[in-house]
Every structure is written in structure tokens, then in C-alpha cells.
Coordinates of C-alpha atoms and ligand atoms in Angstrom, one line a residue:
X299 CA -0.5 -38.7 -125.7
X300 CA 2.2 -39.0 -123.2
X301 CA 3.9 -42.6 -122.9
X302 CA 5.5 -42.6 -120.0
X303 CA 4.6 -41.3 -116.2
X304 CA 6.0 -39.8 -113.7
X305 CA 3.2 -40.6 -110.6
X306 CA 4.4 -37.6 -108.0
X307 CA 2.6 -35.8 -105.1
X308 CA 2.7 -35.6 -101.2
X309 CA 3.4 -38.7 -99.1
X310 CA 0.2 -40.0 -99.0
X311 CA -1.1 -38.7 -101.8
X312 CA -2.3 -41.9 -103.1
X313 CA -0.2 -42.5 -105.8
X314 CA 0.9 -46.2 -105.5
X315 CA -3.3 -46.6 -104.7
X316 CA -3.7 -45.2 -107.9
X317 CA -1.0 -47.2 -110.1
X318 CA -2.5 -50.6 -108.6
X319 CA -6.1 -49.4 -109.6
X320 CA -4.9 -48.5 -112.8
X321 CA -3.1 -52.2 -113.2
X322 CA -6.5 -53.8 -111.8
X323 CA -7.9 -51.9 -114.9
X324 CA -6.2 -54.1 -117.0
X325 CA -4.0 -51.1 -118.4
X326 CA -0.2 -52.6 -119.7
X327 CA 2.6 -51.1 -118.2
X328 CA 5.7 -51.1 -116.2
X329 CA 5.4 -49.7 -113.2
X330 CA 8.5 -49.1 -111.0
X331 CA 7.9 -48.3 -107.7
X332 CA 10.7 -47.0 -106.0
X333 CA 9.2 -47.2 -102.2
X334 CA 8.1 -50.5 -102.8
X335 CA 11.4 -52.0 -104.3
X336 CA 13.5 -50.2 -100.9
X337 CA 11.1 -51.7 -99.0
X338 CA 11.7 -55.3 -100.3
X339 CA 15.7 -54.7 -99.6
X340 CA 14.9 -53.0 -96.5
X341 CA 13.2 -56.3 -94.8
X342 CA 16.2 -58.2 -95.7
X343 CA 18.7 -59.1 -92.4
X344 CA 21.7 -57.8 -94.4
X345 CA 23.9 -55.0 -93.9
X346 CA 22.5 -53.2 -96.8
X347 CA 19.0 -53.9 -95.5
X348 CA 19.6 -52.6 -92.0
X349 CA 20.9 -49.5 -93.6
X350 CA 18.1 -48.6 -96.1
X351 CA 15.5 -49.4 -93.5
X352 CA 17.3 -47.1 -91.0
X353 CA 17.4 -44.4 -93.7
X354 CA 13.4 -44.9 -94.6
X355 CA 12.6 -45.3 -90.7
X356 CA 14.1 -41.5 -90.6
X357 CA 12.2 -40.4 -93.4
X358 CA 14.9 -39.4 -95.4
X359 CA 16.2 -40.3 -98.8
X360 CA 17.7 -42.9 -99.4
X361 CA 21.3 -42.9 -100.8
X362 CA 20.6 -41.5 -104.7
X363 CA 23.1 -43.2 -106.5
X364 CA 21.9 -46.6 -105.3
X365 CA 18.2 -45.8 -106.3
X366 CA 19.6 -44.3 -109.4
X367 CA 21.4 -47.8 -110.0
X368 CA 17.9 -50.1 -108.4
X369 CA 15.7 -48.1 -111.4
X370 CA 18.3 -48.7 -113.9
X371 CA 18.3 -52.5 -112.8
X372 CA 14.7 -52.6 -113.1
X373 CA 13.8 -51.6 -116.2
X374 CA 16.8 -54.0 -117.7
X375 CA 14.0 -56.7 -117.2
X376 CA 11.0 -54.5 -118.1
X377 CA 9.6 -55.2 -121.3
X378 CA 10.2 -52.4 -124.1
X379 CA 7.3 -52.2 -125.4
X380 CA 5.2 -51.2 -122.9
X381 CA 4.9 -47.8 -121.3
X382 CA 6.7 -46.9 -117.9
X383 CA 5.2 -45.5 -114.9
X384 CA 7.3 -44.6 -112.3
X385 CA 6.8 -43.8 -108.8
X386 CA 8.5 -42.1 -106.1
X387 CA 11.3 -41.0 -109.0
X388 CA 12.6 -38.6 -109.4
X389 CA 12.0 -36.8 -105.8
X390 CA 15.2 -34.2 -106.0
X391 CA 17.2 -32.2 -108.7
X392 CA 20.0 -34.7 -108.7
X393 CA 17.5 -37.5 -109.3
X394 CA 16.1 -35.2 -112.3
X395 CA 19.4 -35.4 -113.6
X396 CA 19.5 -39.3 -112.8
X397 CA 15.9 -39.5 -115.2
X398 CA 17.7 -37.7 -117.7
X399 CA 20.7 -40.0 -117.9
X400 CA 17.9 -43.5 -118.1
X401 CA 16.2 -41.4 -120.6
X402 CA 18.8 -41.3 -122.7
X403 CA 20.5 -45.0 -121.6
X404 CA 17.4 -46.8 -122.6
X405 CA 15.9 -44.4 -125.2
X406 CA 13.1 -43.7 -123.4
X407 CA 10.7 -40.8 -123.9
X408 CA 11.0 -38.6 -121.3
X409 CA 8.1 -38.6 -118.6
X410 CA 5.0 -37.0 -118.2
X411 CA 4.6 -35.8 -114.5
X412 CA 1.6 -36.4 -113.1
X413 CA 1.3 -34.7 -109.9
X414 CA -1.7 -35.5 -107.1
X415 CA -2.6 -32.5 -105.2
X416 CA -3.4 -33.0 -101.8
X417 CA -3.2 -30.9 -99.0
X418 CA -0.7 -31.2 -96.0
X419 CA -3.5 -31.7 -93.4
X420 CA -4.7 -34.5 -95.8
X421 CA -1.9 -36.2 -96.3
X422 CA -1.4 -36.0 -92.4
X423 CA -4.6 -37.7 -91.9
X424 CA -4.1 -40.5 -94.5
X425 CA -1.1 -41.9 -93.2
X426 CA -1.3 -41.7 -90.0
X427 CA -4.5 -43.7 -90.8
X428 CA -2.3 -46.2 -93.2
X429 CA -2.2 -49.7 -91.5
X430 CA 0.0 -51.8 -93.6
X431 CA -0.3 -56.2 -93.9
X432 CA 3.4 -57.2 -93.2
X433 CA 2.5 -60.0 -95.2
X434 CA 1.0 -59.3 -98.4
X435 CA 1.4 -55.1 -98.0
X436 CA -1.9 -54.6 -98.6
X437 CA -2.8 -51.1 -97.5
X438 CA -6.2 -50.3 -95.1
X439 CA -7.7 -47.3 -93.1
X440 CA -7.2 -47.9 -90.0
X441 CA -10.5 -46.1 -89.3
X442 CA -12.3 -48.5 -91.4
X443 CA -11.0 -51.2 -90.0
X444 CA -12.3 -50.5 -86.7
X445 CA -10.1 -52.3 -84.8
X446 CA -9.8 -55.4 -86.6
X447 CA -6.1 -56.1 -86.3
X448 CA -6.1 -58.9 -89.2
X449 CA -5.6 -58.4 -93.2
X450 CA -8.5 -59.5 -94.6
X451 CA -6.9 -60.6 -97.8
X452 CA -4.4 -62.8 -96.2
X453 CA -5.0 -62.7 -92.6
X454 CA -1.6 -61.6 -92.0
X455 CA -0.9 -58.9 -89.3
X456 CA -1.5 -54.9 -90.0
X457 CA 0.7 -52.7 -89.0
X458 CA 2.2 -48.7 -88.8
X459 CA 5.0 -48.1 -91.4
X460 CA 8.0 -46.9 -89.6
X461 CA 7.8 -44.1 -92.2
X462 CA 4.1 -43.4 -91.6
X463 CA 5.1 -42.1 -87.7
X464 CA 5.2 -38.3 -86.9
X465 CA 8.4 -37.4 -86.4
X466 CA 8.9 -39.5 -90.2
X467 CA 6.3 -38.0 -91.5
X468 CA 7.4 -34.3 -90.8
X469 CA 10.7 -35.4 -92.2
X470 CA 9.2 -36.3 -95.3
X471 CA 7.1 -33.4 -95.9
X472 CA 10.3 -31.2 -95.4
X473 CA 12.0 -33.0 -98.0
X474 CA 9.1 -33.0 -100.1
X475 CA 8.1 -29.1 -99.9
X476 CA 11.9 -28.3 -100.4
X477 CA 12.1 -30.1 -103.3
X478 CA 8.7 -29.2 -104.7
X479 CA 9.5 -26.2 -106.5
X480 CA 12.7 -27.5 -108.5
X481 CA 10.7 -30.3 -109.3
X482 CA 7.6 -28.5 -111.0
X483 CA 9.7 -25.8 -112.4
X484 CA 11.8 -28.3 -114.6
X485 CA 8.5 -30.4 -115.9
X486 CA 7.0 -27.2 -116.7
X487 CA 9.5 -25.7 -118.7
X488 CA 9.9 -28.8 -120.8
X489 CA 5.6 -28.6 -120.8
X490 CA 5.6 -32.1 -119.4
X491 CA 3.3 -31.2 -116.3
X492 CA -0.2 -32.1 -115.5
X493 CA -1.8 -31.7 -111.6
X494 CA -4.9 -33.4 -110.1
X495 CA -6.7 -33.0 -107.8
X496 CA -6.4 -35.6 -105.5
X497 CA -8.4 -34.7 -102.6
X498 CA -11.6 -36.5 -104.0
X499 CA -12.1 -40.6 -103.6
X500 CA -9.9 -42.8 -105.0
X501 CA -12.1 -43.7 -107.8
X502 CA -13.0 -40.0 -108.8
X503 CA -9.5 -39.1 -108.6
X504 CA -8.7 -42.7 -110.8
X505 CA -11.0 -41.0 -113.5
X506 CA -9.6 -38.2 -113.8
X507 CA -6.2 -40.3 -114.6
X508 CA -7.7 -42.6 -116.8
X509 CA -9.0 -39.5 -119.0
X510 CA -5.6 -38.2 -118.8
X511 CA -3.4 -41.6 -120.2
Ligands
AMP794 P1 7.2 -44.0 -100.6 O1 6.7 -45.3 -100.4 O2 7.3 -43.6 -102.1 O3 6.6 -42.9 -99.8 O4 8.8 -44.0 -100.2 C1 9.1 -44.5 -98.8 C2 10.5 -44.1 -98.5 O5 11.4 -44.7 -99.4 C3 10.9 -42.6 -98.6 O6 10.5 -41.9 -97.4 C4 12.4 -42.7 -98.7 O7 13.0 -43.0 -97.5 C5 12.5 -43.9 -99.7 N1 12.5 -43.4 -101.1 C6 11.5 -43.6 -101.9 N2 11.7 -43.1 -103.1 C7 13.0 -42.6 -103.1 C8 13.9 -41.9 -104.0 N3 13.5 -41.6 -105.2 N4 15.1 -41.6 -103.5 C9 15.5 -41.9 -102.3 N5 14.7 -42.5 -101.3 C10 13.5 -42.8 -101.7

């Protein structure tokens, strides 16, 4: 059984959904999200703030040797003993070759990747549908919601990611599909590759991740 994860797939595939399900499971793990710790520094009023969130507004990647340096800086505080889930990394060749050099820093197994297959008209439709609580990030359908503009959890107010707008979103699917190929090719060859089908409901597709880990 693999230990450690790589959760990968289309914008919008669901895979932070599925990492906080599999948490809510009661399941022991690290899980570093790479989205979610850019978009901590990205809310900040600094200049390294303003930057990152300009870069995310865009779509593109952020600049890979400061991810490379914000994963290495989170697991220095992640406990040792427990497996590793990460999410949004690696997303190009050099950041394959940024996995490799944590793998061998901090003598880590290297990663299973676990990709969610959805397809681009899906992924489309989910996040243009993503509504987001700017206060605890809580993610809704925005159909489901119907209109409501309040999180239910906190109260606070929903909104669209930047990142989840079209001309973002094409951005992001560009990257993604260019990369896509490099990407499988090197977790195939060292037979650490697994897909899913992610099109079903979130719990269906949750099962088929829980029988996999
Ligand atoms: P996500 O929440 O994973 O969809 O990521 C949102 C945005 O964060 C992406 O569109 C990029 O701008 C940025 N980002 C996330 N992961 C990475 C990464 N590994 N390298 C560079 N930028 C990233």
C-alpha cells in the first residue's frame, strides 16, 4: 500500500473536496494543499501578496521555486509519522523534479499519483458553479444555493474565485492539458499511477479512494 499521495486531476476535479472528506473520515494525514496555502499569502496586503494573487487571478503558476520552498516549509512542521497527501504538487516537469529533491530531503517515499478524471465540460460546469465563503472558504454550488448569498456555516459572504472566471479558467486548462502528458508519463513509468473516475458524486467517487488508500 502506497503511503504517500499525490491528489491530481483537472481544475475542478474535486480533489481538495475529496482530501477534506477523507479528513472528516477521521483518516491521519498531512495534507498540503498547495492552492490553499497561496491563497492564504495571496489575501495578505503585502507586496508578495499582491504578486501571488495577481499571478493566481491570471490563472497561471505561480513562481516554482517559491512553491518549491512553501512545500518544503510545510512539511518542516508536519509530523513524520504520518502519511502525506499533497495537492496541487507537482503540476509541471520542473516541479517533478522539485518532488524528487523533498523526496530525498526528508526521506520520504515517493508519491502515489492519484489522478481524478473528469471531463473538460465538467470541470467547466463545476467551477463556474464554485461560490466560495471569504470567510471560512467553505465551498458551495452556486445552483444549490439558489440565490442565497450567505455561507451557511458562518454566515460570511460567498463569492467567485478570481481563478474560477473564464478567461482564468481557460488559462488553467491550457496549463493543465500541456502539462498532462509529462506528468502521467513519469508516474507511470515508475508504476506509481492510479486514475478515477471522478465524474460520479462526491461520495461515490470518495469510495472509490477510500478502497484505494
Ligand atoms: P488550486 O486551488 O489547486 O486550483 O490552485 C489555484 C491556483 O494556485 C493555481 O491556478 C495557480 O495559480 C496556483 N498554484 C496552485 N498550485 C500550484 C503549483 N504547484 N505551482 C504553481 N502555482 C500553483
Amino acid at each position: 500500500m502506497p503511503k504517500n499521495f499525490i491528489i491530481y486531476g483537472y481544475p475542478g476535479a474535486g480533489k481538495t473536496t475529496q482530501v477534506d472528506l477523507l479528513k472528516k473520515s477521521g483518516l491521519q494525514f498531512t495534507h498540503i494543499a498547495v492552492g490553499v496555502l497561496l491563497r492564504e499569502i495571496a489575501g495578505l496586503d503585502t507586496p508578495l501578496g499582491r504578486k501571488v494573487k495577481a499571478s493566481m487571478a491570471s490563472g497561471e503558476l505561480v513562481d516554482e521555486d517559491f512553491v518549491l520552498r512553501l512545500v518544503k516549509d510545510a512539511l518542516r512542521t508536519a509530523d513524520a509519522s504520518l502519511p502525506i497527501i499533497f495537492d496541487g504538487y507537482p503540476r509541471s516537469m520542473n516541479q517533478i523534479r522539485g518532488m524528487e529533491e523533498i523526496c530525498r530531503e526528508y526521506s520520504l517515499e515517493i508519491p502515489t499519483l492519484l489522478c481524478l478524471k473528469i471531463t473538460k465540460e465538467e470541470a467547466v460546469r463545476r467551477l463556474t458553479d464554485r461560490r466560495v465563503c471569504s470567510v471560512c472558504k467553505e465551498n458551495f454550488s452556486a445552483a444549490a444555493l439558489s440565490g442565497a448569498g450567505k455561507c451557511v456555516k458562518c454566515g460570511g459572504e460567498l463569492i467567485q474565485r478570481e481563478d474560477d472566471k473564464p478567461e482564468a479558467i481557460e488559462t488553467r486548462f491550457d496549463l493543465f492539458d500541456l502539462q498532462f502528458g509529462v506528468i502521467r508519463h513519469h508516474y507511470q513509468s515508475l508504476d506509481k499511477y492510479i486514475e478515477i473516475d471522478g465524474m460520479g458524486k462526491v461520495e461515490e467517487v470518495q469510495e472509490q479512494i477510500i478502497r484505494l488508500i
